[in-house]
Amino acid sequence: MMWWEYLLKYFQVFLVGGVICILGQILINKTKMTSARILVLFLLIGVLLEAVGLFKYIEQFGHAGITVQIVGFGSTLAKSAIEGAKEGFLGAVTGGMRGAAGGLTAAIVFGFIFSLVFKSHSKKL
Amino acid sequence: MEKKEYQEYISKTTPKTNELKTILTAFVVGGCISIVAEGVKDILTLIFPSFDVKSIASLTTIIMIFLGGFFTALGLYDKLGYYAGAGSVLPITGFANSVVSPAMEYNKEGIVFGVMAKMFTIAGPVIVTGISASVLVGIIYYLLGLMGVAI
Amino acid sequence: MKVGKESFKIESDVRITSTYTIAGPMEGNGNFGSYYDIVLENDEWGCDSHEKCETKMHKEAIKGVMEKAKATDESVDMLFGGDLLNQIIATSYSARDFDISYVGLYGACSTFGLSLAVGAMLIGGNYIRNGIVCTSSHYATAERQYRYPLELGTQPTPSSQWTVTGAGASFLEASSDRTYPKITGVTIGRVIDMGINDANNMGAAMAPSCADTIMQHLSDFGRDAEYYDMIISGDLGKYGRQVLHYLCKQNGYELANVLNDAGAMIYNNSQKKSVQGGSGAGCSSIVFNSYFYKEMMRGNFKKILLVPTGALLSKIETLQGETIPAVSHAIAIEMDD
């Protein structure tokens, strides 16, 4: 890849990642949704996009701009479940968990280690 | 004053969020975190040319979760969140933040009932919906396969 | 003696003879920084949890006011107070270090008013000679109980408030010394719920109860608002103060010249993260016990009406879809002419 291709790619990443966050921010502003609800909603959007097969087109354009979002996590879950479905019923049921294994393990283990080493800081005005 | 009348007055006069400013910061921060992730992915591809796309993606996610957790542990992620709003909630780093922050908050109540039990007070719903939805999608595709629909 | 519907006139001399305040670092940087007895350097104060810090603040505030009043465990008749935590732990756990009859009270952020009212009525009725009133709150403990973990990256909504870290204690006694401010009457409010369910809009949830208590107080005692140099609501915040003003005006009371709010006053303009101002059981307590008490002693205020306001919500009931009930109590504090 030439340097300007990298530049263009990173610009697309920035754009897609930013636009997804704009959608989330508009929801927060309009509905006063808490962060847990926003995360759940966008995760479901990711699962849906993957299930109907639209996700890969956005990914081709936006790369990490969408895969790093929670939407991408949802897509990983759905994609692995779809792949698992090819192996049979058990694969269809366990596929999602298999796909999310890396992320979930990281969240749990890092969360556990950090909580043992660090403590909450009080906020300042 | 009637309850309804009062509620209308309140919803009319309650101070509103500065839409433009919050949307702009969400855009910039969300975009920047995405760029970091893309950078991590590119560097990993350079270091491990033999890895397939899936492993690189998985490793990128793990590193981003580490970064989100680490900045939470240092007490910086909430400061970012104050300005960024959705810009720091929606990336996977925000998910890491929602796991690490309650775990740290409750470590004074002990490891078992504090850290371990409270770790998923915020992220729990995300995991439950995610796994459940994936099972649903898997079963639908399995049934479609049985019916002979090409996937 | 009962006056009107909800008010009680305190007929004997019940005076606030000493006060003591402990404030957190953010409050120390606020508008009344120089008025507090102690300003903490950080909000842990050497304790290993924020709850323990709040308990310590509560205890030290009681100790501080006892020292100032030269009182001992034997000479104090009763301890009143409360805080925001479940089972009012900061108050109860600090009370175990004193050999004094203990009355734990809960009225959310209105607890200071409730405690002053109960204390003043018991002393006024000659049941006890003196008592200590102390309430506290702590940003980190309230945040954890009512909202989110501290490290969670969330944006404050534009109507939210910042829980005050601080503890304030007053020493009440039957005294005829005219140099001290006197509690002349109290109004115990009723619980009012106007159907607000946004836990980030406490000002709107509490303003109707505050307006109701102020108007009831004025009508029970047959006074108009100008009788007081200042009417101070507890912790409505800037927006809540505006709503309170509007509500009173709707009912024919013009309070613009006398109305102020402890929550709106406590932080300065550069402390933007407080958004609408302070809240919490410690808010009206440290503002009254520092600024207003000292200014009354200097003669800058003659008659004030303190109206701490409390939103009686719980996280559980909010999740179950309940609206927020609120209560306010009015305390008339006057200097003898």
XYZ file of C-alpha atoms in Angstrom:
613
model
C 0.000 0.000 0.000
C 1.168 3.513 -0.788
C 1.308 6.122 1.942
C -1.691 7.982 0.603
C -3.701 4.764 0.614
C -2.940 4.464 4.324
C -3.982 8.069 4.813
C -7.248 7.479 3.013
C -7.881 4.285 4.976
C -7.275 6.019 8.302
C -9.532 8.854 7.246
C -12.307 6.336 6.521
C -11.691 4.671 9.895
C -11.977 8.008 11.648
C -15.123 8.905 9.760
C -16.987 5.644 10.398
C -15.928 5.435 14.062
C -16.905 9.066 14.598
C -20.275 8.775 12.899
C -21.259 5.745 15.006
C -20.419 7.701 18.141
C -22.457 10.661 16.864
C -25.480 8.365 16.565
C -24.901 7.190 20.140
C -24.492 10.752 21.399
C -27.712 11.881 19.746
C -29.496 9.003 21.488
C -27.968 9.990 24.843
C -28.944 13.627 24.365
C -32.483 12.891 23.215
C -33.458 9.987 25.446
C -31.204 10.292 28.537
C -30.328 6.600 28.080
C -27.654 5.309 30.451
C -24.430 3.873 29.086
C -25.473 0.249 29.776
C -28.594 0.681 27.653
C -26.656 2.364 24.849
C -24.153 -0.494 24.831
C -26.916 -3.108 24.703
C -28.704 -1.307 21.878
C -25.607 -0.916 19.708
C -24.571 -4.499 20.360
C -27.948 -5.661 19.067
C -27.571 -3.419 16.025
C -24.244 -5.151 15.360
C -25.805 -8.607 15.680
C -28.593 -7.562 13.321
C -26.244 -6.021 10.735
C -24.196 -9.207 10.693
C -27.252 -11.479 10.563
C -28.640 -9.754 7.479
C -25.199 -9.593 5.926
C -24.723 -5.830 5.792
C -21.897 -5.584 8.289
C -19.117 -6.682 5.937
C -19.807 -3.832 3.532
C -19.423 -1.245 6.271
C -16.328 -3.049 7.503
C -14.750 -2.958 4.054
C -15.085 0.797 4.096
C -14.577 1.608 7.762
C -12.215 -1.146 8.977
C -11.510 -0.694 12.703
C -13.888 2.278 12.668
C -16.711 -0.191 13.100
C -14.976 -3.342 14.357
C -13.591 -1.597 17.449
C -17.055 -0.351 18.372
C -19.413 -2.455 20.458
C -21.280 -2.879 17.151
C -18.272 -4.869 15.966
C -18.420 -7.028 19.068
C -22.041 -7.827 18.248
C -21.046 -8.680 14.708
C -18.304 -11.032 15.925
C -20.874 -12.839 18.092
C -23.317 -13.251 15.228
C -20.624 -14.154 12.682
C -19.264 -16.942 14.889
C -22.771 -18.253 15.525
C -23.454 -18.333 11.792
C -20.194 -20.167 11.176
C -21.009 -22.559 14.006
C -24.410 -23.258 12.450
C -22.623 -24.903 9.545
C -21.217 -27.501 11.961
C -24.601 -28.416 13.369
C -26.934 -27.442 16.193
C -24.321 -27.449 18.957
C -22.093 -25.216 16.870
C -24.971 -22.817 16.256
C -25.617 -22.465 19.979
C -22.017 -22.247 21.176
C -20.551 -20.365 18.239
C -21.291 -16.880 19.597
C -19.566 -17.550 22.893
C -16.587 -18.993 21.034
C -16.266 -15.857 18.951
C -16.516 -13.584 21.967
C -14.070 -15.663 23.999
C -11.049 -13.431 23.418
C -12.777 -10.180 24.276
C -14.661 -11.537 27.273
C -11.621 -13.266 28.718
C -9.578 -10.115 28.315
C -12.274 -7.995 30.003
C -12.630 -10.398 32.925
C -8.929 -11.045 33.517
C -7.787 -7.443 33.089
C -10.733 -6.247 35.157
C -9.802 -8.651 37.915
C -6.097 -7.788 37.918
C -6.628 -4.023 37.742
C -9.179 -4.080 40.536
C -6.687 -5.827 42.797
C -3.882 -3.370 42.050
C -5.654 -0.020 41.604
C -8.414 1.716 43.500
C -11.087 4.183 42.485
C -10.077 7.814 42.383
C -12.565 10.386 43.569
C -13.472 12.990 41.001
C -12.473 16.615 41.143
C -14.589 19.568 40.225
C -50.750 23.449 40.077
C -51.709 20.127 38.584
C -49.127 17.376 38.266
C -49.410 17.278 34.511
C -49.073 21.012 34.144
C -45.989 20.966 36.373
C -44.359 18.148 34.418
C -44.921 20.080 31.197
C -43.372 23.164 32.744
C -40.367 21.113 33.892
C -39.803 19.378 30.578
C -39.979 22.783 28.895
C -37.583 24.594 31.207
C -35.041 21.922 32.252
C -31.605 22.891 30.952
C -30.730 21.039 27.766
C -27.472 19.445 26.670
C -25.329 21.472 24.318
C -26.045 19.250 21.292
C -23.426 20.549 18.905
C -20.571 20.478 21.381
C -21.288 16.964 22.712
C -21.784 15.569 19.216
C -18.541 17.104 17.998
C -16.490 15.725 20.909
C -18.154 12.307 20.531
C -17.222 12.330 16.828
C -13.602 13.298 17.407
C -12.969 10.941 20.341
C -14.813 8.015 18.716
C -12.833 8.566 15.536
C -9.513 8.786 17.362
C -10.109 5.556 19.310
C -10.959 3.860 15.997
C -7.688 5.131 14.519
C -5.748 3.728 17.486
C -7.435 0.353 16.905
C -6.623 0.427 13.188
C -3.035 1.325 14.044
C -2.798 -1.598 16.480
C -4.188 -3.876 13.780
C -1.674 -2.671 11.176
C 1.263 -3.018 13.557
C 0.163 -6.528 14.547
C -0.086 -7.481 10.889
C 3.486 -6.240 10.379
C 4.821 -8.126 13.404
C 2.933 -11.385 12.800
C 2.601 -11.752 9.030
C 1.699 -15.444 9.419
C -1.468 -14.760 11.487
C -4.816 -14.906 9.748
C -7.275 -12.011 9.728
C -9.388 -13.519 12.488
C -6.499 -13.890 14.935
C -5.334 -10.357 14.241
C -8.864 -9.044 14.854
C -9.138 -11.025 18.072
C -5.733 -9.811 19.274
C -6.639 -6.212 18.423
C -9.804 -6.502 20.511
C -7.803 -7.889 23.434
C -5.265 -5.064 23.234
C -7.999 -2.411 22.997
C -9.736 -3.924 26.030
C -6.426 -3.854 27.865
C -5.954 -0.185 26.983
C -9.512 0.700 28.050
C -9.057 -1.149 31.319
C -5.632 0.345 31.943
C -6.750 3.938 31.443
C -9.720 3.219 33.705
C -7.342 1.883 36.348
C -5.211 5.022 36.096
C -8.337 7.131 36.637
C -8.168 8.755 33.207
C -11.016 7.113 31.321
C -13.746 8.801 33.337
C -12.160 12.168 32.611
C -12.258 11.346 28.911
C -15.858 10.186 29.296
C -16.836 13.508 30.851
C -16.061 15.253 27.568
C -16.549 12.471 25.038
C -19.888 10.949 26.090
C -20.809 8.291 23.539
C -17.396 8.763 21.916
C -15.812 6.854 24.770
C -18.793 4.608 25.624
C -19.349 2.890 22.293
C -15.837 1.677 21.426
C -14.811 -1.625 22.988
C -12.627 0.414 25.379
C -15.884 1.726 26.852
C -17.019 -1.837 27.417
C -13.731 -2.499 29.233
C -14.359 0.660 31.274
C -17.787 -0.626 32.285
C -16.243 -3.900 33.501
C -13.176 -2.507 35.277
C -14.847 0.481 36.962
C -17.325 -1.474 39.141
C -14.648 -4.091 39.900
C -12.372 -1.332 41.212
C -15.198 0.478 42.962
C -16.200 -2.542 45.008
C -12.785 -4.005 45.838
C -13.188 -2.704 49.397
C -16.021 -5.187 49.919
C -13.608 -8.066 49.366
C -12.552 -10.107 46.374
C -15.468 -12.532 46.230
C -18.482 -10.358 47.016
C -16.852 -7.115 45.941
C -14.750 -7.513 42.829
C -16.047 -10.780 41.405
C -19.725 -10.348 42.189
C -19.967 -6.703 41.125
C -17.775 -6.831 38.024
C -20.713 -7.161 35.648
C -23.227 -4.823 37.270
C -23.042 -2.579 34.193
C -21.596 -4.817 31.486
C -23.742 -7.822 32.467
C -26.718 -6.792 30.306
C -24.371 -6.409 27.327
C -23.080 -9.955 27.680
C -26.505 -11.461 28.332
C -28.074 -9.791 25.287
C -25.024 -10.491 23.136
C -24.859 -14.215 23.879
C -28.637 -14.664 23.713
C -28.860 -12.842 20.393
C -25.995 -14.870 18.970
C -27.724 -18.129 19.960
C -30.881 -16.900 18.262
C -28.993 -15.979 15.085
C -27.158 -19.327 15.174
C -30.379 -21.304 15.472
C -32.061 -19.324 12.696
C -29.127 -19.998 10.378
C -29.071 -23.665 11.446
C -32.764 -24.024 10.572
C -32.227 -22.190 7.273
C -29.447 -24.668 6.538
C -31.755 -27.598 7.315
C -34.336 -26.191 4.947
C -31.686 -26.100 2.290
C -31.427 -22.319 2.003
C -27.939 -21.429 0.816
C -26.083 -19.198 3.245
C -46.995 24.895 70.586
C -48.670 24.049 67.319
C -49.407 26.990 65.064
C -51.591 26.613 61.999
C -51.479 23.346 60.137
C -47.867 22.152 60.102
C -45.894 24.595 62.225
C -44.668 24.700 65.787
C -43.694 27.779 67.721
C -40.728 27.205 70.018
C -41.687 29.265 73.039
C -38.692 28.911 75.314
C -35.200 30.034 74.313
C -33.513 27.372 72.181
C -30.238 28.682 70.824
C -27.482 27.426 68.581
C -24.470 28.121 70.748
C -21.710 26.480 68.702
C -21.211 25.027 65.267
C -18.472 23.001 63.650
C -17.967 22.179 59.987
C -15.719 19.827 58.071
C -15.611 20.262 54.297
C -14.080 18.268 51.483
C -11.405 19.696 49.177
C -13.862 20.763 46.450
C -16.059 22.570 48.953
C -12.926 24.197 50.371
C -12.246 25.660 46.920
C -15.835 26.880 46.739
C -17.422 30.127 47.842
C -17.271 29.541 51.607
C -13.797 27.981 51.829
C -12.639 30.344 54.559
C -15.722 29.742 56.736
C -15.211 26.018 57.377
C -13.434 24.847 60.532
C -11.545 22.123 58.667
C -11.022 21.662 54.942
C -9.801 18.172 54.048
C -6.853 17.793 51.695
C -8.383 14.733 50.056
C -11.688 12.978 50.487
C -10.300 9.849 52.102
C -8.748 11.483 55.177
C -6.479 8.513 55.819
C -9.336 5.991 55.820
C -9.328 2.958 53.569
C -12.832 3.542 52.229
C -15.003 6.564 51.509
C -17.716 5.268 53.829
C -15.206 5.165 56.676
C -14.126 8.682 55.764
C -17.711 9.917 55.971
C -18.108 8.229 59.351
C -14.894 9.877 60.518
C -16.052 13.293 59.314
C -19.325 12.825 61.159
C -17.544 11.796 64.341
C -14.980 14.588 64.184
C -17.720 17.153 63.565
C -19.553 16.020 66.718
C -16.281 16.009 68.679
C -15.425 19.446 67.322
C -18.710 21.018 68.336
C -18.508 19.385 71.786
C -15.060 20.861 72.258
C -16.245 24.307 71.222
C -19.251 24.071 73.550
C -17.039 22.630 76.314
C -19.448 19.732 76.602
C -18.763 16.152 77.661
C -20.582 12.893 77.011
C -22.238 13.339 80.426
C -23.450 16.876 79.806
C -24.984 16.277 76.377
C -28.502 14.910 76.488
C -29.075 13.744 72.967
C -27.485 13.246 69.588
C -29.548 13.887 66.429
C -28.547 13.367 62.859
C -28.488 11.401 59.685
C -26.900 11.003 56.302
C -27.695 9.672 52.851
C -26.358 6.152 53.116
C -28.500 3.061 53.568
C -29.250 2.509 57.269
C -27.692 5.974 57.871
C -24.419 4.197 58.616
C -22.156 7.238 58.820
C -24.322 8.631 61.632
C -24.982 5.400 63.491
C -21.412 4.140 63.247
C -20.023 7.419 64.512
C -22.553 7.512 67.361
C -21.135 4.309 68.862
C -18.146 6.351 70.043
C -20.259 8.593 72.261
C -22.090 7.770 75.504
C -25.032 9.892 74.478
C -28.661 8.986 73.721
C -28.869 8.679 69.976
C -31.692 9.579 67.621
C -30.985 8.637 64.007
C -33.151 10.478 61.516
C -33.588 10.186 57.779
C -34.971 12.813 55.470
C -32.471 12.538 52.609
C -30.972 15.997 52.048
C -33.566 17.552 54.373
C -32.165 15.605 57.343
C -30.438 18.681 58.758
C -33.741 20.548 58.924
C -35.527 17.543 60.387
C -32.843 17.087 63.054
C -32.840 20.768 64.002
C -36.630 20.706 64.213
C -36.799 17.611 66.397
C -33.969 18.853 68.619
C -35.477 22.312 69.007
C -38.921 20.927 69.839
C -37.568 18.535 72.472
C -35.514 21.274 74.094
C -38.370 23.771 73.766
C -40.694 21.269 75.423
C -38.252 20.901 78.329
C -37.630 17.240 77.709
C -33.900 17.768 77.309
C -31.568 20.663 78.060
C -29.312 20.382 75.051
C -28.467 18.290 72.034
C -26.129 17.976 69.106
C -27.396 18.011 65.536
C -25.031 16.650 62.909
C -25.530 15.572 59.304
C -23.045 14.545 56.648
C -22.701 13.462 53.058
C -19.834 12.387 50.849
C -19.545 12.625 47.075
C -17.972 9.210 46.549
C -20.330 7.255 48.837
C -23.443 8.884 47.394
C -22.208 8.383 43.865
C -21.716 4.679 44.495
C -25.072 4.206 46.200
C -27.266 6.291 43.912
C -25.397 6.375 40.606
C -22.361 4.725 39.031
C -18.847 3.637 39.952
C -16.489 6.612 40.105
C -14.320 5.433 37.234
C -17.189 4.913 34.804
C -16.896 7.465 32.015
C -20.287 9.143 32.038
C -21.364 12.627 31.141
C -23.344 14.583 33.727
C -26.760 15.645 32.491
C -27.268 19.417 32.431
C -29.708 19.289 35.357
C -27.523 17.188 37.670
C -25.934 18.240 40.955
C -22.758 17.363 42.823
C -23.039 15.710 46.242
C -21.287 17.795 48.877
C -18.502 16.164 50.867
C -18.801 17.503 54.361
C -20.231 17.256 57.852
C -21.721 20.047 59.893
C -22.707 19.984 63.559
C -24.701 22.436 65.671
C -24.927 22.557 69.439
C -28.465 23.352 70.554
C -29.227 24.339 74.124
C -31.733 26.075 76.311
C -29.925 29.342 76.887
C -30.899 32.928 77.523
C -27.644 34.335 76.155
C -28.901 36.847 73.591
C -25.680 36.847 71.560
C -26.596 33.505 69.992
C -29.184 32.871 67.276
C -32.462 31.395 68.451
C -34.751 28.853 66.809
C -38.167 30.449 67.058
C -40.336 28.165 64.968
C -40.311 25.116 62.778
C -42.538 23.793 60.018
C -42.469 20.066 59.398
C -43.320 19.555 55.762
C -45.510 16.934 54.180
C -44.308 14.614 51.439
C -45.073 15.900 47.974
C -44.642 14.067 44.683
C -45.394 15.922 41.493
C -44.558 12.970 39.274
C -40.955 13.777 38.355
C -39.061 10.545 37.711
C -35.706 11.842 36.476
C -33.204 11.100 39.251
C -30.835 13.566 37.591
C -33.280 16.418 38.030
C -33.532 16.704 41.805
C -34.226 20.428 41.691
C -37.460 19.819 39.804
C -38.423 16.922 42.092
C -37.884 18.906 45.314
C -38.990 22.429 44.382
C -42.760 21.783 44.826
C -42.247 20.450 48.351
C -39.980 23.378 49.192
C -42.525 25.875 47.858
C -45.281 24.144 49.808
C -43.345 24.217 53.077
C -42.306 27.869 52.671
C -45.861 28.985 51.880
C -47.304 26.864 54.701
C -44.758 28.351 57.099
C -45.573 31.912 56.084
C -49.316 31.341 56.316
C -49.131 29.388 59.622
C -47.174 32.186 61.259
C -49.034 34.911 59.392
C -45.835 36.410 58.024
C -44.882 37.697 54.648
C -41.613 36.777 52.972
C -40.026 40.147 53.787
C -40.112 39.204 57.491
C -36.921 37.257 56.771
C -33.612 38.696 55.610
C -33.107 35.550 53.621
C -34.969 32.334 52.867
C -32.423 29.600 52.126
C -33.601 26.431 50.485
C -31.462 23.341 51.017
C -30.080 21.983 47.801
C -32.362 22.758 44.892
C -29.480 23.990 42.778
C -29.620 26.874 40.338
C -32.364 25.404 38.185
C -34.392 24.253 41.195
C -34.189 27.753 42.677
C -35.659 29.109 39.477
C -38.504 26.558 39.633
C -39.130 27.370 43.313
C -39.339 31.054 42.508
C -41.808 30.330 39.710
C -43.981 28.094 41.914
C -44.177 30.679 44.696
C -45.005 33.396 42.218
C -47.811 31.252 40.801
C -49.301 31.135 44.277
C -48.948 34.839 44.882
C -45.713 34.912 46.894
C -42.959 37.114 45.523
C -39.688 35.789 46.955
C -37.164 37.119 44.431
C -35.476 39.464 46.911
C -35.074 37.022 49.768
C -34.705 33.631 48.147
C -31.413 31.807 47.901
C -30.253 28.233 47.774
C -27.409 26.602 49.690
C -26.702 24.190 46.840
C -26.485 27.013 44.329
C -24.224 29.057 46.629
C -21.697 26.483 47.791
C -19.532 26.126 44.656
C -18.011 28.939 42.653
C -18.513 29.527 38.955
C -15.265 27.893 37.904
C -16.373 24.558 39.396
C -18.350 23.706 36.279
C -18.643 19.970 36.887
C -21.022 20.669 39.757
C -23.446 21.784 36.984
C -26.472 23.029 38.975
C -24.670 23.170 42.326
C -24.317 21.060 45.445
C -26.678 18.586 47.046
C -26.633 16.099 49.891
C -27.382 16.014 53.601
C -24.105 17.833 54.238
C -24.945 20.706 51.890
C -27.401 22.806 53.921
C -25.603 21.657 57.059
C -22.134 22.982 56.233
C -23.444 26.118 54.529
C -25.623 27.057 57.486
C -23.144 26.055 60.181
C -20.308 27.979 58.563
C -21.382 30.966 56.497
C -24.863 31.773 57.795
C -24.111 31.080 61.439
C -20.972 33.209 61.417
C -22.655 36.029 59.506
C -25.580 35.962 61.958
C -23.171 36.178 64.874
C -21.607 39.207 63.171
C -25.035 40.744 62.824
C -25.202 40.645 59.032
C -28.361 38.564 59.072
C -31.082 39.047 61.694
C -33.773 36.606 60.649
C -33.370 33.695 58.292
C -35.567 30.801 57.257
C -33.619 27.649 56.510
C -35.542 25.150 54.379
C -33.514 21.976 53.763
C -35.089 19.953 50.976
C -34.925 16.209 50.533
C -35.702 13.883 47.643
C -36.760 10.614 49.238
C -35.781 8.406 46.339
C -34.125 5.021 46.291
C -32.388 3.394 43.361
C -34.660 0.354 43.649
C -37.874 2.343 43.449
C -36.524 4.406 40.538
C -35.842 1.165 38.649
C -39.357 -0.010 39.472
C -40.678 3.059 37.717
C -41.699 5.090 40.770
C -41.675 8.868 40.761
C -39.688 10.849 43.315
C -41.357 12.004 46.550
C -39.812 14.979 48.308
C -40.039 16.653 51.702
C -38.824 19.961 53.107
C -38.697 21.370 56.602
C -38.507 25.050 57.505
C -36.548 26.349 60.494
C -36.869 30.003 61.515
C -33.634 31.228 63.075
C -33.538 34.723 64.520
C -31.220 36.994 66.483
C -32.724 38.894 69.379
C -33.006 42.594 68.664
